mmCIF file of C-alpha atoms in Angstrom:
data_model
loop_
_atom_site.group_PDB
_atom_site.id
_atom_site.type_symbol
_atom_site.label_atom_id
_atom_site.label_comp_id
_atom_site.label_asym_id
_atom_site.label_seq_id
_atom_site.Cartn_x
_atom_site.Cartn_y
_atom_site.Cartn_z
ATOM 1 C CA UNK A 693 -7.124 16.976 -3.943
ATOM 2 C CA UNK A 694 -5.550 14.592 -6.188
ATOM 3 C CA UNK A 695 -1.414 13.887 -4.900
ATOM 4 C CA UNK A 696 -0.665 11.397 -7.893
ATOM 5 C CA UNK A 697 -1.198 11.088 -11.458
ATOM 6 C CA UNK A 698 -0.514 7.686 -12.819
ATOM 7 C CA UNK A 699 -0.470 6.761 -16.876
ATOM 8 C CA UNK A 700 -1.566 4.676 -18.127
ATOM 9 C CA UNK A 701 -4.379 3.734 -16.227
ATOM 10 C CA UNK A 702 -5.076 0.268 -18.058
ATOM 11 C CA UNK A 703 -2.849 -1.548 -20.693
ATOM 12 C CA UNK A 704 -2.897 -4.410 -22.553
ATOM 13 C CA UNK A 705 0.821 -6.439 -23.232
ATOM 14 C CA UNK A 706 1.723 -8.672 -25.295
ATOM 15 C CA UNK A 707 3.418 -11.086 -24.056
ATOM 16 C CA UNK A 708 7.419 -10.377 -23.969
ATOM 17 C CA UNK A 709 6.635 -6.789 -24.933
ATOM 18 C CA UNK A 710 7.991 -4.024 -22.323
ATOM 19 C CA UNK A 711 5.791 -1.524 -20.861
ATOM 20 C CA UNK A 712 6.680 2.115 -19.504
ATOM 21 C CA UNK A 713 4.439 3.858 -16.804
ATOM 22 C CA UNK A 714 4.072 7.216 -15.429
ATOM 23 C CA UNK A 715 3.671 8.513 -12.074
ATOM 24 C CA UNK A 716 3.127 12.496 -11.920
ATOM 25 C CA UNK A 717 3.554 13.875 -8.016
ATOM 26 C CA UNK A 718 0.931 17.111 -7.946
ATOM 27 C CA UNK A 719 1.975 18.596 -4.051
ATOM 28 C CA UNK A 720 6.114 18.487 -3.553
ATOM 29 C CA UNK A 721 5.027 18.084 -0.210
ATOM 30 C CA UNK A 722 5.234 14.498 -0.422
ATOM 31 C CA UNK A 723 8.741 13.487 -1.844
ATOM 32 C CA UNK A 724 8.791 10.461 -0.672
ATOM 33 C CA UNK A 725 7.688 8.281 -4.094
ATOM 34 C CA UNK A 726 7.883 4.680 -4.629
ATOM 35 C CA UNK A 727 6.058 1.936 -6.503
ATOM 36 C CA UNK A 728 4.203 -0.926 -5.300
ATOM 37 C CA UNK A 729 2.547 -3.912 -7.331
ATOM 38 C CA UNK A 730 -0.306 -5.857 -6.685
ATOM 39 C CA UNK A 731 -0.502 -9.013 -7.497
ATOM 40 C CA UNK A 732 -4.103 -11.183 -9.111
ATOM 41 C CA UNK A 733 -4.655 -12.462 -5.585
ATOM 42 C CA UNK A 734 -4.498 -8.588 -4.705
ATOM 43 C CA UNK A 735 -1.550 -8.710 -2.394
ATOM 44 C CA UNK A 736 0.523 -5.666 -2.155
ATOM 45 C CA UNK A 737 4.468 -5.542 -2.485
ATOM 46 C CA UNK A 738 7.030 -2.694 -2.216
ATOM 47 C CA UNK A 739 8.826 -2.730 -4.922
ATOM 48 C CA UNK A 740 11.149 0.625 -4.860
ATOM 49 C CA UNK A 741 11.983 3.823 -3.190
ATOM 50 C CA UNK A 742 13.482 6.957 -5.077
ATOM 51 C CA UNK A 743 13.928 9.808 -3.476
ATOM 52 C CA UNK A 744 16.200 11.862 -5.787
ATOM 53 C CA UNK A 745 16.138 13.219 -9.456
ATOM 54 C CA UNK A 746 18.771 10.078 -11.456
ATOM 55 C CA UNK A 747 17.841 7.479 -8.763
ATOM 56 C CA UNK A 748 17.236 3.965 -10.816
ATOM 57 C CA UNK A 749 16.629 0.649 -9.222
ATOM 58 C CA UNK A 750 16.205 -2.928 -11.047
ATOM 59 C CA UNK A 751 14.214 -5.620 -9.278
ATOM 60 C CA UNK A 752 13.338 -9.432 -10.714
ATOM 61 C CA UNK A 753 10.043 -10.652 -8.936
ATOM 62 C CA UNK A 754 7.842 -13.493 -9.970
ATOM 63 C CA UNK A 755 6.367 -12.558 -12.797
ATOM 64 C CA UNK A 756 8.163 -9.321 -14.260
ATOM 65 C CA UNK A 757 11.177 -7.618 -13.867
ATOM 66 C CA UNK A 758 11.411 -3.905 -12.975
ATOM 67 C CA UNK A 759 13.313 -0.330 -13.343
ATOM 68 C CA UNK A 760 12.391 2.446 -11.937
ATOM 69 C CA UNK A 761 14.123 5.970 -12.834
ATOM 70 C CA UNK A 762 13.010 9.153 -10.300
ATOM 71 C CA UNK A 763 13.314 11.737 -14.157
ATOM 72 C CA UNK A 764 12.745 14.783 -11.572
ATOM 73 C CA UNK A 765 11.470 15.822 -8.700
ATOM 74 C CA UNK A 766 7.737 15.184 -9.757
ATOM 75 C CA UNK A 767 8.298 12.554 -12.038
ATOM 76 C CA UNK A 768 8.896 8.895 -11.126
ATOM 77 C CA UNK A 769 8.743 5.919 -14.064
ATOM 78 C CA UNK A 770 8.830 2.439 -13.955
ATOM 79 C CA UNK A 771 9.171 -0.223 -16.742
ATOM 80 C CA UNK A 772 7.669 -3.235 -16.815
ATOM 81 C CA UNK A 773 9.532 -6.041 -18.579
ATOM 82 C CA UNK A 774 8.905 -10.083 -18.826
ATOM 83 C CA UNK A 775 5.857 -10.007 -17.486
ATOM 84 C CA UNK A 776 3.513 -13.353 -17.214
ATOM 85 C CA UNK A 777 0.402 -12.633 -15.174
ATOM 86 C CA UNK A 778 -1.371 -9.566 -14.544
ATOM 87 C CA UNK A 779 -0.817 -6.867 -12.068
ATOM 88 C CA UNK A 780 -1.496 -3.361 -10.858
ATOM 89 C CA UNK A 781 1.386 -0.987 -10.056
ATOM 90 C CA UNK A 782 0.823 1.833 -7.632
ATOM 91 C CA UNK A 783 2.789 5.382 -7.098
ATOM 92 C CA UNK A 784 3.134 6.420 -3.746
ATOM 93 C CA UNK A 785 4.222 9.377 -2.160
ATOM 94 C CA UNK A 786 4.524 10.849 1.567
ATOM 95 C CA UNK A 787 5.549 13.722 3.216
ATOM 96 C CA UNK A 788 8.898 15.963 3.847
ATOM 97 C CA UNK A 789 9.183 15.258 7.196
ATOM 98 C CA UNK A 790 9.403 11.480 6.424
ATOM 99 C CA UNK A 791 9.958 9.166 8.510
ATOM 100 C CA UNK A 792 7.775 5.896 10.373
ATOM 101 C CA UNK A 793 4.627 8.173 11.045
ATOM 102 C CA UNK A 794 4.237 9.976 7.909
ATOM 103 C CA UNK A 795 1.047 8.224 5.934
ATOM 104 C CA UNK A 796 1.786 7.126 2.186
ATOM 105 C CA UNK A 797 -0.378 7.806 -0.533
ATOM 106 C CA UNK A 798 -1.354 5.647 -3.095
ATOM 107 C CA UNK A 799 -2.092 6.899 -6.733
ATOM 108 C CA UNK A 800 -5.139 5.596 -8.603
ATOM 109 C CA UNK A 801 -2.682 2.687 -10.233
ATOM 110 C CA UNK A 802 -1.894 1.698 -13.378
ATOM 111 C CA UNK A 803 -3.286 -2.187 -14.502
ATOM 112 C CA UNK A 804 -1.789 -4.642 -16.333
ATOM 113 C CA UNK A 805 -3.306 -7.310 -18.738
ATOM 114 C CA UNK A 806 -0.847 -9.842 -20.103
ATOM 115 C CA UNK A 807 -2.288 -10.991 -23.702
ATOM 116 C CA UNK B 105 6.736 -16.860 4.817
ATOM 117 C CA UNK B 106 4.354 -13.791 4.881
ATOM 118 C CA UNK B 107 5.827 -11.519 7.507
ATOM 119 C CA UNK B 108 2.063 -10.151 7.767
ATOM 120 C CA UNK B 109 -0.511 -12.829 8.667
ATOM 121 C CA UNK B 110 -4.074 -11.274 8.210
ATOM 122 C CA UNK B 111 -7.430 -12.637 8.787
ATOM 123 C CA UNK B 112 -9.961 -13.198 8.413
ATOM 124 C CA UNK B 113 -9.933 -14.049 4.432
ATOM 125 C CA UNK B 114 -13.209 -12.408 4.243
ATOM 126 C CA UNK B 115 -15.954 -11.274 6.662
ATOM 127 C CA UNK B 116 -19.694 -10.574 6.079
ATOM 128 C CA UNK B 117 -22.077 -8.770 8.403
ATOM 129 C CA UNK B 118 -25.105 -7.027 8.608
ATOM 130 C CA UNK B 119 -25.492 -3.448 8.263
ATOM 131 C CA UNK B 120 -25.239 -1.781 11.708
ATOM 132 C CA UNK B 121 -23.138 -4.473 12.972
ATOM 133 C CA UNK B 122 -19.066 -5.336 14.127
ATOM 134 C CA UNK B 123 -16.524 -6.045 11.552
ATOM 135 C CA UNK B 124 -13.225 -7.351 13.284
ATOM 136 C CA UNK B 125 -9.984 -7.481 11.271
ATOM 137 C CA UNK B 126 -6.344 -9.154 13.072
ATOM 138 C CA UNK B 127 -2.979 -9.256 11.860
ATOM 139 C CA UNK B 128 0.265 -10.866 13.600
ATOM 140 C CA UNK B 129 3.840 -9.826 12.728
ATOM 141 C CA UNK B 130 6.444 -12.754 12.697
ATOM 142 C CA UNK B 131 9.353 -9.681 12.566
ATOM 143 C CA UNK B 132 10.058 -8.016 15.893
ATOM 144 C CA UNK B 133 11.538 -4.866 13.978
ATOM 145 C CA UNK B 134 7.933 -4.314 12.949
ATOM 146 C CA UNK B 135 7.396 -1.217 15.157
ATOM 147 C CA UNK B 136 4.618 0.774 12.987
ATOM 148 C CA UNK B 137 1.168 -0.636 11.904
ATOM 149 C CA UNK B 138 -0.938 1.494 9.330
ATOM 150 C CA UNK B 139 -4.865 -0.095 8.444
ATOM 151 C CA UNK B 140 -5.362 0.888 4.849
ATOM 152 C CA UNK B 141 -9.062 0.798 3.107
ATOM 153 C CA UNK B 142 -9.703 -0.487 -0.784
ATOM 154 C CA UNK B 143 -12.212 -0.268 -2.789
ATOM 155 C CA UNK B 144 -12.829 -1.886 -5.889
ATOM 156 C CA UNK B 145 -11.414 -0.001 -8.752
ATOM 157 C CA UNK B 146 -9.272 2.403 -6.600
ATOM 158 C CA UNK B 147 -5.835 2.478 -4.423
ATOM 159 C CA UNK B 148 -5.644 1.984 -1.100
ATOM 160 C CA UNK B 149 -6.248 4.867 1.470
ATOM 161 C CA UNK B 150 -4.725 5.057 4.979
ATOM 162 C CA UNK B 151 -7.525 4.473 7.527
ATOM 163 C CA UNK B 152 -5.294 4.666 10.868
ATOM 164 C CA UNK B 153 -2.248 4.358 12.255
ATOM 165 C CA UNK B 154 -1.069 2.885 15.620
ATOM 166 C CA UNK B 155 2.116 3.084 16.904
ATOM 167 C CA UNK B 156 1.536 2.114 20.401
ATOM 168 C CA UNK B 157 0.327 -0.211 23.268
ATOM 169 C CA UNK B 158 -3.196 -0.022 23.214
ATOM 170 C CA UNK B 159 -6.784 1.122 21.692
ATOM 171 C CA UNK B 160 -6.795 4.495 19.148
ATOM 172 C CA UNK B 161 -10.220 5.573 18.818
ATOM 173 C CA UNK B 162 -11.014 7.575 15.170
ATOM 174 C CA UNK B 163 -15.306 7.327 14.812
ATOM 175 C CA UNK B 164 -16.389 4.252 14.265
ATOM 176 C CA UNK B 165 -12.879 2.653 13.929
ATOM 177 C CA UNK B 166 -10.522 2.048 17.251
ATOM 178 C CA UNK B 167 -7.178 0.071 16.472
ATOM 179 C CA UNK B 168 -5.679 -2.053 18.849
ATOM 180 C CA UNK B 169 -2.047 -2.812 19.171
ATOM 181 C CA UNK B 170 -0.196 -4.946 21.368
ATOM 182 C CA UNK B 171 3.802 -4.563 20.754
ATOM 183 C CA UNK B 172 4.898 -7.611 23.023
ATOM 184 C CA UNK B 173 2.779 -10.355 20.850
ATOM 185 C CA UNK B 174 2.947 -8.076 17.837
ATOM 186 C CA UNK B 175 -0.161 -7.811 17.401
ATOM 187 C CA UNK B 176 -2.746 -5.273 15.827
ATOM 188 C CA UNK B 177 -6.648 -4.848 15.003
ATOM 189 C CA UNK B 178 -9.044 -3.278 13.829
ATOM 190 C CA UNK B 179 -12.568 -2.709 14.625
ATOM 191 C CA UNK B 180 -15.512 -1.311 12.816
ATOM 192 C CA UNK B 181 -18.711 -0.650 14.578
ATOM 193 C CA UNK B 182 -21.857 0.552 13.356
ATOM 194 C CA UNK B 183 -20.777 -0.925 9.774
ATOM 195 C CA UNK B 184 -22.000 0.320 6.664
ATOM 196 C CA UNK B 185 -22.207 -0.735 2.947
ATOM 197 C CA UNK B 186 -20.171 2.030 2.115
ATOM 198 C CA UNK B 187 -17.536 0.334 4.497
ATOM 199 C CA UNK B 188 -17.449 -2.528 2.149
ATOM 200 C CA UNK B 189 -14.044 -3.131 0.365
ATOM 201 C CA UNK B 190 -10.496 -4.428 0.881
ATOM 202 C CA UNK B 191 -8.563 -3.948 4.185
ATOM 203 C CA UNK B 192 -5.125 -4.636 5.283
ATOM 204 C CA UNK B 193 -2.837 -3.957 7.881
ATOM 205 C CA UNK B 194 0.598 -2.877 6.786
ATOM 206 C CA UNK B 195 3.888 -2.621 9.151
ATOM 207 C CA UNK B 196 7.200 -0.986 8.673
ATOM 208 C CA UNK B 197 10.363 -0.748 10.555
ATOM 209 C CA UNK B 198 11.560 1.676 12.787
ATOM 210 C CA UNK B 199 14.854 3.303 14.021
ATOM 211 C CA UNK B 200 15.934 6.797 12.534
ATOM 212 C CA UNK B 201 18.825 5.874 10.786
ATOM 213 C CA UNK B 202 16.247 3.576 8.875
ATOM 214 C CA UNK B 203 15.868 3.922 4.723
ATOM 215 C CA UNK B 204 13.068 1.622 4.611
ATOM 216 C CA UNK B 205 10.342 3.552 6.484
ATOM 217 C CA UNK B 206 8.394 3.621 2.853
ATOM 218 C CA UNK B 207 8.580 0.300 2.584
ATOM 219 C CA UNK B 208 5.129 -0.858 4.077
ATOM 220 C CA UNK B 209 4.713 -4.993 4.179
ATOM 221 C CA UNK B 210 1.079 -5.784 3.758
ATOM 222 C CA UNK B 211 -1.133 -8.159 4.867
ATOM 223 C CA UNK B 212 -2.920 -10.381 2.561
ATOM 224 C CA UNK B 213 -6.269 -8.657 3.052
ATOM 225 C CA UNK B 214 -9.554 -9.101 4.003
ATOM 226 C CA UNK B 215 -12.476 -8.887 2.141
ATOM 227 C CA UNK B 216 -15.588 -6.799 4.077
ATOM 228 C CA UNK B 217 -19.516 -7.382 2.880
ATOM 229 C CA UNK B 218 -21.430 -5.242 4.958
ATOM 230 C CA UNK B 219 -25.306 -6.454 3.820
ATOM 231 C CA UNK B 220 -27.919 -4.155 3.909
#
């Protein structure tokens, strides 16, 4: 059973041009969501938790700058600004009773081609 | 400095044989080691955790975790081509009052090549 939805799956950006992405949680089981990137050399970063419907969070990393807004309680976005290389962003989400032991899960992700 | 320190880079063995993965924390608040699985094309997907001294047995994978040096493996016997892909180890923090406990820090990864 499928927990995450991400959209797009693939997109091509111009250079300078910002991108919006979807993450769509299936099970409200798992309220926990968050995003992580990875990079070209395929290592994986946290980038944000948002637990609650109005959360936003702005991040700078190498390479792009970030804001993610949770819209609702199944609904997390992220835009994708000044980016310079290619990446992959990933939705997570785990489970009510949250906490060190509870197991994320990772949506399919969402990659991104700078042009 | 990577907090994670994986290796190695990437391992190749014969079908029916031992892949070995190892990972040292440099952060002693590192208390909770996940092994997560990769392959091409999709996300990652939890293999195992390990959360304390010792060996955790799951089929043909057993973790091995040893808080004192922080340090955590992973072993695959009997490996198959299907087990080829990406793996890392990921930690995260403890304590209750933590907010972080999503926040996983990932090793750099390890490429697997299990030939027929």
């Amino acid at each position: 059973v499928t927990l995450l939805e991400q959209n797009p799956r693939w997109r091509l950006v111009p250079r300078g041009q910002a991108v919006n992405l979807r993450c769509i949680l299936k099970n409200s089981q798992y309220p926990w969501m968050s995003w992580y990137q990875q990079d070209l050399q395929k290592q994986l970063q946290w980038l944000f938790t948002l637990r609650s419907p109005g959360d936003k969070e702005v991040k700078s990393l190498p390479g792009a700058d970030y804001l993610a807004t949770r819209v609702t309680d199944t609904e997390l976005r992220l835009q994708v600004a000044n980016m310079s290389q290619g990446r992959t962003l990933y939705c997570t989400c785990s489970g009510r009773d949250w906490g060190p032991y509870a197991e994320q899960f990772f949506g399919p992700g969402t990659r991104l081609t700078v042009l | 400095q990577q907090k994670v320190q994986q290796s190695p880079e990437s391992l190749s063995v014969p079908e029916g044989g031992m892949a070995s993965f190892n990972c040292t924390s440099s952060d002693r608040n590192f208390q909770y080691f996940w092994w997560y699985r990769q392959h091409s094309g999709e996300g990652p997907k939890a293999l195992m955790s390990i959360f304390s001294d010792g060996d955790k047995k799951e089929g043909r994978f057993t973790a091995h975790l040893n808080k004192a040096s922080l340090h955590v493996s992973l072993h695959i016997r009997d490996s198959q081509p299907s087990d080829s892909a990406l793996y890392f180890c990921a930690a995260s923090e403890g304590g209750i009052a933590s907010s972080s406990f999503s926040k996983l820090v990932f090793g750099q990864g390890t490429s697997l090549s299990v030939v027929p």
